[in-house]
Each structure stands twice: as structure tokens, then as C-alpha cells.
Amino acid sequence: SMTIRGEGSNQTSIQQGLVKSWIQMSPNTTNDSFNVGSTTDNGTGDQTMTFSTNMGNGNYCFGACPSDHTNDARHIFQDGANPSTTACRYRTTNQSNSDTDSSFQTMSVTGDLA
């Protein structure tokens, strides 16, 4: 635990600002990751990323970016119906809001670890 001077004269807690989990992947292939135990393909455009170390609560922040010119993947969003401390389920859609797989994607999670 460490606090440093941030912007201006404000104090910033370092552990609060760190990414707690991230992944770079192609379909069903993890290219590199941190704090990711596994991924599950639940169907077209529907995947789950399981954390190696659980999050402290389901109120973490999920950010993602698809990159796909074949399936026109535009959005990746967290399935927020049942936020979990053990895993993050997310969906990928195209510009018509139809589920689609993305050939390349990156995701990160910030928040408190358990």
C-alpha cells in the first residue's frame, strides 16, 4: 500500500489506479494476459474471462476494444446482469447490434481485488 502525490497537490493511492486483469486474444487463443485463469466461448460473440485472483466485489470497471475487419465487430460490453467477483462475461456485437466473433480483442479490468 502506497500513496503518492498525484496531479496538483492531490494524493493518489497507487493500488487503486492499477489494472487488475487484462488480456489480448484472438478467437479462443490467449496471446498474453495478466490475472486471467481461463476464457470460455459461450457461443457467437459471448465469452467469459475467469480471474486467477478474484475481484473484491462486482462493481469493477471493464474496458474492451475489438479489432475486426471481417465480421465488422464494433462493440464489446460487459454482461452486467449478474456481475461476478470470479469472472467477467462479455459480448461482442457488430454495427447492427448482432452478436459476432472478433478476430482480435483486448480487455482490461480495474477495481479492488479480494
mmCIF file of C-alpha atoms in Angstrom:
data_model
loop_
_atom_site.group_PDB
_atom_site.id
_atom_site.type_symbol
_atom_site.label_atom_id
_atom_site.label_comp_id
_atom_site.label_asym_id
_atom_site.label_seq_id
_atom_site.Cartn_x
_atom_site.Cartn_y
_atom_site.Cartn_z
ATOM 1 C CA SER A 1 0.000 0.000 0.000
ATOM 2 C CA MET A 2 1.471 3.315 -1.039
ATOM 3 C CA THR A 3 0.168 6.839 -1.535
ATOM 4 C CA ILE A 4 1.955 9.332 -3.765
ATOM 5 C CA ARG A 5 1.368 12.887 -4.865
ATOM 6 C CA GLY A 6 -0.762 12.858 -7.982
ATOM 7 C CA GLU A 7 -1.824 15.745 -10.160
ATOM 8 C CA GLY A 8 -1.533 19.093 -8.384
ATOM 9 C CA SER A 9 -1.427 18.555 -4.634
ATOM 10 C CA ASN A 10 -3.827 15.582 -4.521
ATOM 11 C CA GLN A 11 -2.707 12.290 -3.018
ATOM 12 C CA THR A 12 -3.217 9.134 -5.090
ATOM 13 C CA SER A 13 -3.377 5.541 -3.862
ATOM 14 C CA ILE A 14 -1.242 3.507 -6.279
ATOM 15 C CA GLN A 15 -3.108 0.213 -5.853
ATOM 16 C CA GLN A 16 -6.437 1.903 -6.682
ATOM 17 C CA GLY A 17 -5.126 3.028 -10.075
ATOM 18 C CA LEU A 18 -3.609 -0.238 -11.270
ATOM 19 C CA VAL A 19 -5.170 -2.562 -13.834
ATOM 20 C CA LYS A 20 -6.122 -5.767 -12.001
ATOM 21 C CA SER A 21 -6.644 -8.005 -15.034
ATOM 22 C CA TRP A 22 -6.044 -7.749 -18.791
ATOM 23 C CA ILE A 23 -5.999 -9.952 -21.837
ATOM 24 C CA GLN A 24 -5.124 -9.748 -25.516
ATOM 25 C CA MET A 25 -6.677 -12.523 -27.532
ATOM 26 C CA SER A 26 -7.664 -13.932 -30.890
ATOM 27 C CA PRO A 27 -10.613 -16.348 -31.118
ATOM 28 C CA ASN A 28 -10.098 -18.946 -28.370
ATOM 29 C CA THR A 29 -6.381 -18.089 -28.205
ATOM 30 C CA THR A 30 -4.892 -16.009 -25.406
ATOM 31 C CA ASN A 31 -1.882 -14.149 -26.802
ATOM 32 C CA ASP A 32 -0.943 -12.567 -23.466
ATOM 33 C CA SER A 33 -2.701 -11.865 -20.182
ATOM 34 C CA PHE A 34 -2.467 -10.913 -16.527
ATOM 35 C CA ASN A 35 -4.676 -12.357 -13.757
ATOM 36 C CA VAL A 36 -6.691 -14.436 -16.251
ATOM 37 C CA GLY A 37 -7.139 -18.088 -15.352
ATOM 38 C CA SER A 38 -9.145 -19.096 -18.410
ATOM 39 C CA THR A 39 -11.572 -17.975 -21.092
ATOM 40 C CA THR A 40 -14.764 -19.706 -22.192
ATOM 41 C CA ASP A 41 -16.509 -19.386 -25.550
ATOM 42 C CA ASN A 42 -20.230 -19.409 -24.683
ATOM 43 C CA GLY A 43 -21.355 -19.008 -28.307
ATOM 44 C CA THR A 44 -21.131 -16.414 -31.064
ATOM 45 C CA GLY A 45 -19.963 -13.119 -29.576
ATOM 46 C CA ASP A 46 -20.401 -14.382 -25.999
ATOM 47 C CA GLN A 47 -17.335 -15.106 -23.852
ATOM 48 C CA THR A 48 -16.297 -15.344 -20.227
ATOM 49 C CA MET A 49 -12.915 -14.364 -18.768
ATOM 50 C CA THR A 50 -12.216 -16.050 -15.398
ATOM 51 C CA PHE A 51 -9.897 -14.235 -12.979
ATOM 52 C CA SER A 52 -6.937 -16.012 -11.368
ATOM 53 C CA THR A 53 -7.410 -13.796 -8.294
ATOM 54 C CA ASN A 54 -10.998 -12.770 -7.568
ATOM 55 C CA MET A 55 -12.205 -9.197 -7.556
ATOM 56 C CA GLY A 56 -13.353 -7.774 -4.217
ATOM 57 C CA ASN A 57 -16.885 -7.096 -5.499
ATOM 58 C CA GLY A 58 -18.871 -6.961 -8.737
ATOM 59 C CA ASN A 59 -18.537 -3.177 -9.073
ATOM 60 C CA TYR A 60 -15.304 -3.215 -11.075
ATOM 61 C CA CYS A 61 -14.766 -1.328 -14.317
ATOM 62 C CA PHE A 62 -14.476 -3.302 -17.571
ATOM 63 C CA GLY A 63 -12.999 -1.792 -20.725
ATOM 64 C CA ALA A 64 -12.573 -3.513 -24.076
ATOM 65 C CA CYS A 65 -11.781 -2.957 -27.714
ATOM 66 C CA PRO A 66 -12.488 -5.253 -30.686
ATOM 67 C CA SER A 67 -10.497 -5.080 -33.885
ATOM 68 C CA ASP A 68 -12.085 -6.992 -36.699
ATOM 69 C CA HIS A 69 -12.453 -6.122 -40.351
ATOM 70 C CA THR A 70 -14.068 -9.433 -41.350
ATOM 71 C CA ASN A 71 -17.085 -9.577 -39.022
ATOM 72 C CA ASP A 72 -17.321 -5.801 -38.522
ATOM 73 C CA ALA A 73 -17.074 -6.137 -34.732
ATOM 74 C CA ARG A 74 -17.820 -2.732 -33.203
ATOM 75 C CA HIS A 75 -18.603 -3.106 -29.507
ATOM 76 C CA ILE A 76 -17.566 -5.245 -26.591
ATOM 77 C CA PHE A 77 -19.596 -4.771 -23.446
ATOM 78 C CA GLN A 78 -19.816 -6.463 -20.084
ATOM 79 C CA ASP A 79 -22.886 -8.590 -19.469
ATOM 80 C CA GLY A 80 -23.929 -6.656 -16.373
ATOM 81 C CA ALA A 81 -26.964 -8.757 -15.461
ATOM 82 C CA ASN A 82 -25.013 -10.759 -12.862
ATOM 83 C CA PRO A 83 -21.627 -9.156 -12.129
ATOM 84 C CA SER A 84 -19.300 -11.725 -10.615
ATOM 85 C CA THR A 85 -16.167 -11.492 -8.496
ATOM 86 C CA THR A 86 -14.739 -14.635 -10.127
ATOM 87 C CA ALA A 87 -15.328 -13.939 -13.828
ATOM 88 C CA CYS A 88 -16.411 -11.342 -16.352
ATOM 89 C CA ARG A 89 -18.872 -12.324 -19.073
ATOM 90 C CA TYR A 90 -18.871 -10.084 -22.127
ATOM 91 C CA ARG A 91 -20.482 -9.826 -25.561
ATOM 92 C CA THR A 92 -19.203 -8.594 -28.906
ATOM 93 C CA THR A 93 -21.614 -7.030 -31.398
ATOM 94 C CA ASN A 94 -21.396 -5.535 -34.877
ATOM 95 C CA GLN A 95 -22.823 -2.199 -36.021
ATOM 96 C CA SER A 96 -26.254 -3.831 -36.413
ATOM 97 C CA ASN A 97 -26.058 -4.902 -32.725
ATOM 98 C CA SER A 98 -25.957 -8.569 -33.717
ATOM 99 C CA ASP A 99 -23.617 -10.894 -31.835
ATOM 100 C CA THR A 100 -20.397 -11.549 -33.723
ATOM 101 C CA ASP A 101 -16.970 -13.020 -33.019
ATOM 102 C CA SER A 102 -13.962 -10.727 -33.229
ATOM 103 C CA SER A 103 -10.640 -11.850 -34.696
ATOM 104 C CA PHE A 104 -8.698 -9.734 -32.178
ATOM 105 C CA GLN A 105 -9.698 -8.156 -28.875
ATOM 106 C CA THR A 106 -8.240 -6.566 -25.766
ATOM 107 C CA MET A 107 -9.909 -6.221 -22.362
ATOM 108 C CA SER A 108 -8.898 -4.757 -19.007
ATOM 109 C CA VAL A 109 -10.456 -4.647 -15.555
ATOM 110 C CA THR A 110 -9.854 -2.124 -12.787
ATOM 111 C CA GLY A 111 -11.246 -2.210 -9.261
ATOM 112 C CA ASP A 112 -10.466 -3.847 -5.929
ATOM 113 C CA LEU A 113 -9.059 -7.356 -5.633
ATOM 114 C CA ALA A 114 -10.412 -9.667 -2.941
#
